[in-house]
């Protein structure tokens, strides 16, 4: 309730650039916003496909998607209980420093991949990055790793002066 009173305060609205007559409501699953599942839980399906078939599985998520949060996706993919074969790390589109997102790799060819700066419609937000990860996935190639840049040489520093 304190937060609700705060956002409705005229001074706060003014400082945030919100119209004085703007109506505010909470969309945090409060009264009238109860979410009821309409579809079956798919976790058993994912477990069955990953453990019981030779299919490769990729779950990907834009890390700025407000509707399907990448943290929630990371949680449910890890909750499946498969052993990590490679912990969460950056992947790049150039094999150097252009970070495309992050990946956790599990046994049985199961990967969880985030796309940095992408919202819900990943290809729309990040077409170049999408081409990279999709091409790598289709070709069954390794996600390119981040590599630290070499320290600048004396001649590099001289050029910058």
Coordinates of N, CA, C and O in Angstrom, one line a residue:
X1 N 0.8 -1.2 0.0 CA 0.0 0.0 0.0 C 0.8 1.3 0.0 O 0.4 2.3 -0.6
X2 N 2.0 1.2 0.6 CA 2.8 2.4 0.7 C 3.3 2.8 -0.7 O 3.3 4.0 -1.1
X3 N 3.6 1.8 -1.5 CA 4.1 2.1 -2.9 C 2.9 2.7 -3.7 O 3.1 3.6 -4.5
X4 N 1.7 2.2 -3.5 CA 0.6 2.7 -4.2 C 0.3 4.2 -3.9 O 0.1 5.0 -4.7
X5 N 0.4 4.5 -2.6 CA 0.3 5.9 -2.2 C 1.4 6.8 -2.7 O 1.1 7.9 -3.2
X6 N 2.6 6.3 -2.8 CA 3.7 7.0 -3.3 C 3.5 7.4 -4.7 O 3.7 8.5 -5.1
X7 N 3.2 6.4 -5.6 CA 3.0 6.7 -7.0 C 1.8 7.6 -7.3 O 1.8 8.2 -8.4
X8 N 0.9 7.6 -6.5 CA -0.3 8.5 -6.7 C 0.0 9.9 -6.2 O -0.8 10.8 -6.5
X9 N 1.0 10.2 -5.5 CA 1.3 11.5 -4.9 C 1.6 12.5 -6.1 O 2.4 12.2 -7.0
X10 N 1.0 13.7 -6.0 CA 1.2 14.7 -7.1 C 2.6 15.0 -7.4 O 3.0 15.2 -8.5
X11 N 3.4 15.1 -6.3 CA 4.8 15.5 -6.5 C 5.6 14.4 -7.3 O 6.4 14.7 -8.2
X12 N 5.3 13.2 -7.0 CA 5.9 12.0 -7.6 C 5.5 12.0 -9.1 O 6.3 11.8 -10.0
X13 N 4.2 12.2 -9.3 CA 3.7 12.2 -10.7 C 4.4 13.3 -11.5 O 4.8 13.1 -12.7
X14 N 4.5 14.5 -10.9 CA 5.2 15.6 -11.6 C 6.6 15.3 -11.9 O 7.1 15.5 -13.1
X15 N 7.4 14.7 -11.0 CA 8.8 14.4 -11.2 C 9.0 13.3 -12.2 O 10.0 13.3 -12.9
X16 N 8.0 12.4 -12.3 CA 8.1 11.3 -13.3 C 7.5 11.7 -14.7 O 7.6 10.9 -15.6
X17 N 7.0 12.9 -14.7 CA 6.4 13.4 -16.0 C 5.1 12.7 -16.3 O 4.7 12.6 -17.5
X18 N 4.4 12.3 -15.3 CA 3.1 11.7 -15.5 C 2.0 12.7 -15.3 O 2.1 13.5 -14.3
X19 N 1.0 12.7 -16.1 CA -0.1 13.6 -16.0 C -0.7 13.6 -14.6 O -0.9 12.5 -14.0
X20 N -1.1 14.7 -14.1 CA -1.7 14.8 -12.7 C -3.0 14.0 -12.6 O -3.3 13.4 -11.6
X21 N -3.7 13.9 -13.7 CA -5.0 13.1 -13.7 C -4.8 11.7 -14.1 O -5.8 11.0 -14.3
X22 N -3.6 11.2 -14.3 CA -3.4 9.8 -14.7 C -3.8 8.8 -13.6 O -3.7 9.1 -12.4
X23 N -4.5 7.8 -14.1 CA -4.9 6.7 -13.2 C -3.9 5.6 -13.0 O -3.4 5.2 -14.0
X24 N -3.6 5.2 -11.8 CA -2.6 4.2 -11.6 C -3.2 3.0 -11.0 O -4.1 3.1 -10.1
X25 N -2.9 1.8 -11.4 CA -3.3 0.6 -10.8 C -2.2 -0.4 -10.8 O -1.3 -0.3 -11.6
X26 N -2.3 -1.3 -9.9 CA -1.2 -2.4 -9.8 C -1.6 -3.6 -10.6 O -2.8 -4.0 -10.6
X27 N -0.7 -4.1 -11.4 CA -1.0 -5.3 -12.2 C -0.2 -6.4 -11.7 O 0.3 -7.3 -12.5
X28 N 0.0 -6.5 -10.4 CA 0.9 -7.6 -9.8 C 0.1 -8.8 -9.3 O 0.4 -9.4 -8.3
X29 N -0.9 -9.2 -10.1 CA -1.8 -10.3 -9.7 C -2.5 -10.1 -8.4 O -2.8 -11.0 -7.6
X30 N -2.8 -8.8 -8.2 CA -3.6 -8.4 -7.0 C -5.1 -8.8 -7.3 O -5.4 -9.6 -8.2
X31 N -6.0 -8.2 -6.6 CA -7.4 -8.5 -6.7 C -7.8 -8.2 -8.1 O -7.6 -7.2 -8.7
X32 N -8.5 -9.2 -8.7 CA -9.0 -9.1 -10.1 C -8.0 -9.5 -11.1 O -8.3 -9.5 -12.3
X33 N -6.8 -9.8 -10.7 CA -5.7 -10.2 -11.7 C -5.1 -11.6 -11.4 O -3.9 -11.8 -11.6
X34 N -5.9 -12.5 -11.0 CA -5.5 -13.8 -10.7 C -5.2 -14.6 -12.0 O -6.1 -14.7 -12.8
X35 N -4.0 -15.1 -12.1 CA -3.7 -15.9 -13.3 C -4.1 -17.4 -13.0 O -3.7 -18.0 -12.1
X36 N -4.8 -17.9 -14.0 CA -5.2 -19.3 -13.9 C -4.6 -20.0 -15.1 O -4.8 -19.6 -16.3
X37 N -3.8 -21.1 -14.9 CA -3.2 -21.8 -16.0 C -4.3 -22.4 -16.9 O -5.3 -23.0 -16.4
X38 N -4.1 -22.2 -18.2 CA -5.1 -22.8 -19.1 C -4.4 -24.0 -19.9 O -5.1 -24.7 -20.6
X39 N -3.1 -24.1 -19.8 CA -2.4 -25.2 -20.5 C -1.7 -26.1 -19.5 O -1.4 -25.7 -18.3
X40 N -1.5 -27.3 -19.9 CA -0.8 -28.2 -19.0 C 0.6 -27.8 -18.8 O 1.2 -27.1 -19.6
X41 N 1.2 -28.2 -17.7 CA 2.6 -27.9 -17.3 C 3.5 -28.7 -18.3 O 3.3 -29.9 -18.4
X42 N 4.3 -28.0 -19.0 CA 5.2 -28.7 -20.0 C 6.5 -29.2 -19.5 O 7.3 -29.8 -20.3
X43 N 6.8 -29.0 -18.2 CA 8.1 -29.5 -17.7 C 8.2 -31.0 -17.9 O 9.3 -31.4 -18.3
X44 N 7.2 -31.8 -17.6 CA 7.4 -33.2 -17.9 C 7.7 -33.6 -19.3 O 8.5 -34.5 -19.6
X45 N 7.1 -32.8 -20.2 CA 7.3 -33.0 -21.7 C 8.8 -32.7 -22.0 O 9.5 -33.5 -22.7
X46 N 9.3 -31.6 -21.5 CA 10.7 -31.3 -21.8 C 11.6 -32.3 -21.2 O 12.6 -32.7 -21.9
X47 N 11.4 -32.8 -20.0 CA 12.2 -33.8 -19.4 C 12.2 -35.1 -20.2 O 13.2 -35.7 -20.4
X48 N 11.0 -35.5 -20.7 CA 10.9 -36.7 -21.5 C 11.7 -36.6 -22.8 O 12.4 -37.5 -23.2
X49 N 11.5 -35.4 -23.5 CA 12.2 -35.2 -24.8 C 13.7 -35.2 -24.6 O 14.5 -35.8 -25.3
X50 N 14.2 -34.5 -23.5 CA 15.6 -34.3 -23.3 C 16.2 -35.7 -22.9 O 17.2 -36.1 -23.4
X51 N 15.6 -36.3 -21.9 CA 16.2 -37.6 -21.4 C 15.9 -38.8 -22.3 O 16.7 -39.7 -22.4
X52 N 14.8 -38.8 -23.0 CA 14.4 -40.0 -23.7 C 14.5 -40.0 -25.2 O 14.1 -41.0 -25.8
X53 N 15.1 -39.0 -25.8 CA 15.3 -39.0 -27.2 C 16.7 -38.5 -27.6 O 17.4 -38.0 -26.7
X54 N 17.0 -38.5 -28.8 CA 18.3 -37.9 -29.3 C 18.1 -36.5 -29.8 O 19.0 -36.0 -30.4
X55 N 16.9 -35.9 -29.6 CA 16.7 -34.6 -30.1 C 17.5 -33.6 -29.3 O 17.6 -33.7 -28.1
X56 N 18.0 -32.6 -30.1 CA 18.6 -31.4 -29.4 C 17.5 -30.5 -29.0 O 16.6 -30.3 -29.7
X57 N 17.7 -29.8 -27.8 CA 16.7 -28.9 -27.3 C 17.4 -27.6 -27.0 O 18.4 -27.5 -26.3
X58 N 16.8 -26.5 -27.5 CA 17.2 -25.2 -27.3 C 16.1 -24.4 -26.8 O 15.0 -24.3 -27.4
X59 N 16.2 -23.8 -25.6 CA 15.3 -22.8 -25.1 C 16.0 -21.5 -25.1 O 17.1 -21.3 -24.5
X60 N 15.4 -20.5 -25.8 CA 16.0 -19.2 -25.9 C 15.0 -18.1 -25.4 O 13.8 -18.3 -25.4
X61 N 15.6 -17.0 -25.0 CA 14.8 -15.9 -24.4 C 15.5 -14.6 -24.6 O 16.7 -14.5 -24.3
X62 N 14.8 -13.6 -25.0 CA 15.3 -12.2 -25.0 C 15.5 -11.8 -23.6 O 14.5 -12.0 -22.8
X63 N 16.6 -11.2 -23.2 CA 16.8 -10.9 -21.8 C 16.1 -9.5 -21.4 O 16.2 -9.2 -20.2
X64 N 15.4 -8.9 -22.3 CA 14.6 -7.7 -21.9 C 13.1 -7.9 -22.2 O 12.4 -7.0 -22.2
X65 N 12.7 -9.2 -22.3 CA 11.3 -9.5 -22.5 C 10.6 -9.3 -21.2 O 10.8 -10.1 -20.3
X66 N 9.6 -8.4 -21.2 CA 8.9 -8.2 -19.9 C 7.8 -9.2 -19.7 O 7.4 -9.4 -18.5
X67 N 7.4 -9.9 -20.7 CA 6.3 -10.8 -20.5 C 6.8 -12.2 -20.1 O 6.2 -12.9 -19.3
X68 N 7.8 -12.7 -20.8 CA 8.4 -14.0 -20.5 C 9.9 -13.7 -20.0 O 10.8 -13.8 -20.8
X69 N 10.0 -13.4 -18.8 CA 11.2 -13.0 -18.2 C 12.3 -14.1 -18.3 O 12.1 -15.3 -18.1
X70 N 13.5 -13.7 -18.7 CA 14.6 -14.6 -18.9 C 15.1 -15.3 -17.6 O 15.5 -16.4 -17.6
X71 N 14.9 -14.6 -16.5 CA 15.2 -15.2 -15.2 C 14.3 -16.3 -14.9 O 14.7 -17.4 -14.3
X72 N 13.0 -16.2 -15.2 CA 12.0 -17.3 -15.0 C 12.4 -18.4 -15.9 O 12.3 -19.6 -15.4
X73 N 12.7 -18.2 -17.1 CA 13.1 -19.2 -18.0 C 14.4 -19.9 -17.6 O 14.5 -21.2 -17.6
X74 N 15.3 -19.2 -17.1 CA 16.5 -19.8 -16.6 C 16.2 -20.7 -15.4 O 16.8 -21.8 -15.2
X75 N 15.3 -20.2 -14.5 CA 14.9 -21.0 -13.4 C 14.3 -22.3 -13.8 O 14.6 -23.4 -13.2
X76 N 13.3 -22.3 -14.7 CA 12.6 -23.5 -15.0 C 13.5 -24.5 -15.8 O 13.4 -25.7 -15.6
X77 N 14.4 -24.0 -16.6 CA 15.3 -24.9 -17.3 C 16.3 -25.5 -16.3 O 16.5 -26.7 -16.5
X78 N 16.8 -24.8 -15.4 CA 17.6 -25.5 -14.4 C 16.9 -26.4 -13.5 O 17.4 -27.4 -13.0
X79 N 15.6 -26.1 -13.2 CA 14.7 -26.9 -12.3 C 14.5 -28.3 -12.9 O 14.2 -29.2 -12.2
X80 N 14.7 -28.4 -14.3 CA 14.5 -29.7 -14.9 C 15.5 -30.8 -14.3 O 15.2 -32.0 -14.4
X81 N 16.6 -30.3 -13.7 CA 17.5 -31.2 -13.0 C 18.6 -31.9 -13.8 O 19.2 -32.8 -13.3
X82 N 18.8 -31.4 -15.0 CA 19.9 -32.0 -15.8 C 21.2 -31.4 -15.4 O 21.3 -30.2 -15.1
X83 N 22.3 -32.2 -15.5 CA 23.6 -31.8 -15.1 C 24.1 -30.7 -16.1 O 24.0 -30.9 -17.3
X84 N 24.7 -29.7 -15.5 CA 25.3 -28.7 -16.4 C 26.6 -29.2 -16.9 O 27.4 -29.8 -16.2
X85 N 26.8 -29.1 -18.2 CA 28.1 -29.5 -18.8 C 28.9 -28.2 -19.0 O 30.1 -28.3 -19.2
X86 N 28.2 -27.1 -19.0 CA 29.0 -25.8 -19.1 C 28.1 -24.8 -18.4 O 27.0 -24.5 -18.8
X87 N 28.7 -24.1 -17.4 CA 28.0 -23.1 -16.6 C 27.7 -21.9 -17.5 O 28.3 -21.6 -18.5
X88 N 26.8 -21.1 -16.9 CA 26.4 -19.8 -17.6 C 27.6 -19.0 -18.0 O 28.5 -18.8 -17.2
X89 N 27.6 -18.6 -19.3 CA 28.8 -17.9 -19.8 C 28.3 -17.0 -21.0 O 27.3 -17.3 -21.6
X90 N 29.1 -16.0 -21.3 CA 28.8 -15.2 -22.5 C 29.0 -15.9 -23.8 O 29.9 -16.8 -23.8
X91 N 28.2 -15.6 -24.8 CA 28.5 -16.1 -26.1 C 28.6 -14.9 -27.0 O 27.9 -13.9 -26.7
X92 N 29.3 -15.0 -28.1 CA 29.5 -13.8 -28.9 C 29.1 -14.1 -30.4 O 29.1 -15.3 -30.8
X93 N 29.0 -13.0 -31.1 CA 28.7 -13.2 -32.6 C 30.0 -13.1 -33.4 O 30.0 -13.5 -34.6
X94 N 31.1 -12.7 -32.8 CA 32.3 -12.5 -33.5 C 33.5 -13.3 -32.9 O 34.6 -13.3 -33.4
X95 N 33.2 -14.1 -31.9 CA 34.3 -14.9 -31.3 C 35.2 -14.1 -30.5 O 36.3 -14.5 -30.1
X96 N 34.8 -12.8 -30.2 CA 35.7 -11.9 -29.5 C 35.0 -11.2 -28.4 O 34.9 -11.7 -27.3
X97 N 34.4 -10.0 -28.8 CA 33.8 -9.2 -27.7 C 32.3 -8.8 -28.0 O 31.7 -8.2 -27.1
X98 N 31.8 -9.1 -29.1 CA 30.4 -8.7 -29.4 C 29.5 -9.7 -28.7 O 29.2 -10.7 -29.3
X99 N 29.1 -9.4 -27.5 CA 28.3 -10.4 -26.7 C 26.9 -10.4 -27.3 O 26.2 -9.4 -27.4
X100 N 26.5 -11.6 -27.6 CA 25.1 -11.9 -28.1 C 24.2 -12.2 -27.0 O 23.0 -12.1 -27.2
X101 N 24.7 -12.7 -25.9 CA 23.9 -13.1 -24.8 C 24.7 -14.1 -23.9 O 25.9 -14.0 -23.9
X102 N 23.9 -14.9 -23.2 CA 24.5 -15.9 -22.3 C 23.9 -17.3 -22.5 O 22.8 -17.4 -23.0
X103 N 24.7 -18.3 -22.2 CA 24.3 -19.7 -22.4 C 24.6 -20.5 -21.2 O 25.7 -20.4 -20.6
X104 N 23.7 -21.5 -20.9 CA 24.0 -22.6 -20.0 C 23.8 -23.8 -20.8 O 22.7 -24.0 -21.4
X105 N 24.8 -24.7 -20.8 CA 24.7 -26.0 -21.5 C 24.5 -27.1 -20.6 O 25.2 -27.2 -19.6
X106 N 23.6 -28.0 -20.9 CA 23.3 -29.2 -20.1 C 23.6 -30.4 -20.9 O 23.8 -30.4 -22.1
X107 N 23.7 -31.5 -20.1 CA 23.9 -32.8 -20.8 C 22.8 -33.1 -21.8 O 21.7 -32.5 -21.7
X108 N 23.0 -34.0 -22.7 CA 21.9 -34.5 -23.6 C 21.6 -33.4 -24.6 O 20.4 -33.3 -25.1
X109 N 22.5 -32.5 -25.0 CA 22.3 -31.5 -26.0 C 21.1 -30.6 -25.7 O 20.3 -30.3 -26.6
X110 N 21.1 -30.1 -24.5 CA 20.1 -29.2 -24.0 C 20.7 -27.9 -23.6 O 21.6 -27.9 -22.8
X111 N 20.3 -26.8 -24.3 CA 20.9 -25.5 -24.0 C 19.9 -24.4 -23.7 O 18.8 -24.5 -24.2
X112 N 20.2 -23.6 -22.7 CA 19.4 -22.4 -22.4 C 20.2 -21.2 -22.9 O 21.3 -21.0 -22.4
X113 N 19.6 -20.4 -23.8 CA 20.4 -19.3 -24.4 C 19.6 -18.0 -24.2 O 18.4 -17.9 -24.4
X114 N 20.3 -16.9 -23.8 CA 19.6 -15.6 -23.7 C 20.2 -14.8 -24.9 O 21.3 -15.0 -25.3
X115 N 19.4 -13.8 -25.3 CA 19.8 -12.9 -26.4 C 19.8 -11.5 -25.7 O 18.7 -11.0 -25.3
X116 N 21.0 -11.0 -25.7 CA 21.2 -9.7 -25.0 C 20.4 -8.5 -25.7 O 20.6 -8.3 -26.9
X117 N 19.6 -7.8 -24.9 CA 18.9 -6.6 -25.4 C 17.7 -6.9 -26.3 O 17.1 -6.0 -26.8
X118 N 17.3 -8.2 -26.4 CA 16.1 -8.6 -27.2 C 14.9 -8.7 -26.3 O 15.0 -9.2 -25.2
X119 N 13.8 -8.2 -26.8 CA 12.5 -8.4 -26.2 C 11.8 -9.7 -26.6 O 12.5 -10.7 -27.0
X120 N 10.5 -9.8 -26.6 CA 9.8 -11.0 -26.8 C 10.0 -11.5 -28.2 O 10.1 -12.7 -28.4
X121 N 10.0 -10.6 -29.2 CA 10.2 -11.0 -30.6 C 11.6 -10.9 -31.0 O 12.1 -9.9 -31.6
X122 N 12.4 -11.9 -30.5 CA 13.9 -11.8 -30.6 C 14.4 -11.4 -32.0 O 15.2 -10.5 -32.2
X123 N 13.9 -12.1 -33.1 CA 14.4 -11.7 -34.4 C 14.1 -10.3 -34.8 O 14.9 -9.7 -35.6
X124 N 13.0 -9.7 -34.4 CA 12.7 -8.4 -34.7 C 13.6 -7.4 -34.0 O 14.1 -6.4 -34.5
X125 N 14.0 -7.7 -32.7 CA 14.8 -6.8 -31.9 C 16.3 -7.0 -32.3 O 17.1 -6.0 -32.3
X126 N 16.7 -8.2 -32.6 CA 18.2 -8.5 -32.8 C 18.4 -9.4 -34.0 O 18.8 -10.5 -33.9
X127 N 18.1 -8.9 -35.2 CA 18.2 -9.7 -36.4 C 19.6 -10.3 -36.7 O 19.8 -11.5 -37.0
X128 N 20.7 -9.5 -36.5 CA 22.0 -9.9 -36.7 C 22.4 -11.0 -35.7 O 23.0 -12.0 -36.1
X129 N 22.1 -10.8 -34.5 CA 22.4 -11.7 -33.4 C 21.6 -13.0 -33.6 O 22.1 -14.1 -33.4
X130 N 20.3 -12.9 -34.0 CA 19.5 -14.0 -34.3 C 20.1 -14.9 -35.4 O 20.1 -16.1 -35.3
X131 N 20.5 -14.3 -36.5 CA 21.1 -15.0 -37.6 C 22.3 -15.8 -37.0 O 22.5 -17.0 -37.4
X132 N 23.1 -15.2 -36.2 CA 24.3 -15.9 -35.6 C 23.9 -17.2 -34.8 O 24.3 -18.3 -35.0
X133 N 23.0 -17.0 -33.8 CA 22.7 -18.1 -32.9 C 21.9 -19.2 -33.7 O 22.1 -20.4 -33.5
X134 N 21.0 -18.7 -34.6 CA 20.2 -19.7 -35.3 C 21.1 -20.5 -36.3 O 20.9 -21.7 -36.4
X135 N 22.0 -19.8 -36.9 CA 22.9 -20.5 -37.8 C 23.8 -21.5 -37.0 O 24.0 -22.7 -37.5
X136 N 24.3 -21.1 -35.9 CA 25.1 -22.0 -35.0 C 24.3 -23.2 -34.6 O 24.7 -24.3 -34.6
X137 N 23.0 -23.0 -34.2 CA 22.2 -24.1 -33.7 C 21.9 -25.1 -34.9 O 22.0 -26.3 -34.7
X138 N 21.5 -24.5 -36.0 CA 21.1 -25.4 -37.1 C 22.4 -26.2 -37.6 O 22.2 -27.4 -37.9
X139 N 23.5 -25.6 -37.5 CA 24.8 -26.3 -37.9 C 25.4 -27.1 -36.8 O 26.4 -27.8 -37.0
X140 N 24.8 -27.1 -35.6 CA 25.3 -27.8 -34.5 C 26.7 -27.4 -34.2 O 27.6 -28.2 -33.9
X141 N 27.0 -26.1 -34.2 CA 28.3 -25.6 -33.9 C 28.3 -25.0 -32.5 O 27.3 -24.6 -32.0
X142 N 29.5 -24.8 -32.0 CA 29.7 -24.3 -30.7 C 29.3 -22.8 -30.6 O 29.5 -22.1 -31.6
X143 N 28.8 -22.4 -29.5 CA 28.5 -20.9 -29.3 C 29.8 -20.3 -29.1 O 30.6 -20.7 -28.3
X144 N 30.1 -19.2 -29.9 CA 31.4 -18.6 -29.8 C 31.6 -17.9 -28.5 O 30.7 -17.3 -27.9
X145 N 32.8 -18.1 -28.0 CA 33.2 -17.5 -26.6 C 33.7 -16.1 -26.7 O 34.2 -15.7 -27.7
X146 N 33.5 -15.5 -25.5 CA 34.0 -14.1 -25.3 C 35.5 -14.3 -25.1 O 36.0 -15.2 -24.4
X147 N 36.4 -13.4 -25.6 CA 37.8 -13.3 -25.3 C 38.2 -11.9 -24.9 O 37.8 -11.0 -25.5
X148 N 38.9 -11.8 -23.8 CA 39.4 -10.5 -23.3 C 40.3 -9.9 -24.4 O 41.1 -10.6 -25.0
X149 N 40.2 -8.6 -24.6 CA 41.1 -7.9 -25.5 C 42.5 -7.9 -25.0 O 42.7 -7.9 -23.8
X150 N 43.4 -7.9 -25.9 CA 44.8 -7.8 -25.6 C 45.0 -6.4 -25.0 O 44.4 -5.4 -25.5
X151 N 45.9 -6.2 -24.0 CA 46.2 -4.9 -23.6 C 46.8 -4.0 -24.7 O 47.5 -4.6 -25.6
X152 N 46.5 -2.7 -24.7 CA 47.0 -1.9 -25.8 C 48.6 -1.8 -25.7 O 49.1 -1.8 -24.7
X153 N 49.2 -1.8 -26.9 CA 50.6 -1.7 -27.0 C 51.0 -0.2 -26.8 O 50.1 0.7 -26.9
X154 N 52.3 0.0 -26.7 CA 52.7 1.4 -26.6 C 52.4 2.2 -27.8 O 52.0 3.4 -27.8
X155 N 52.5 1.5 -29.0 CA 52.2 2.2 -30.3 C 50.7 2.5 -30.3 O 50.3 3.6 -30.9
X156 N 49.8 1.6 -29.8 CA 48.4 1.9 -29.8 C 48.1 3.1 -28.9 O 47.3 4.0 -29.3
X157 N 48.7 3.2 -27.8 CA 48.5 4.3 -26.9 C 49.0 5.6 -27.5 O 48.3 6.6 -27.4
X158 N 50.1 5.5 -28.2 CA 50.6 6.7 -28.9 C 49.6 7.2 -30.0 O 49.4 8.4 -30.1
X159 N 49.0 6.3 -30.7 CA 48.0 6.7 -31.7 C 46.8 7.4 -31.1 O 46.3 8.3 -31.7
X160 N 46.4 7.0 -29.9 CA 45.3 7.6 -29.3 C 45.6 9.0 -28.7 O 44.6 9.7 -28.3
X161 N 46.8 9.4 -28.6 CA 47.2 10.7 -28.1 C 47.0 11.8 -29.0 O 46.9 11.9 -30.1

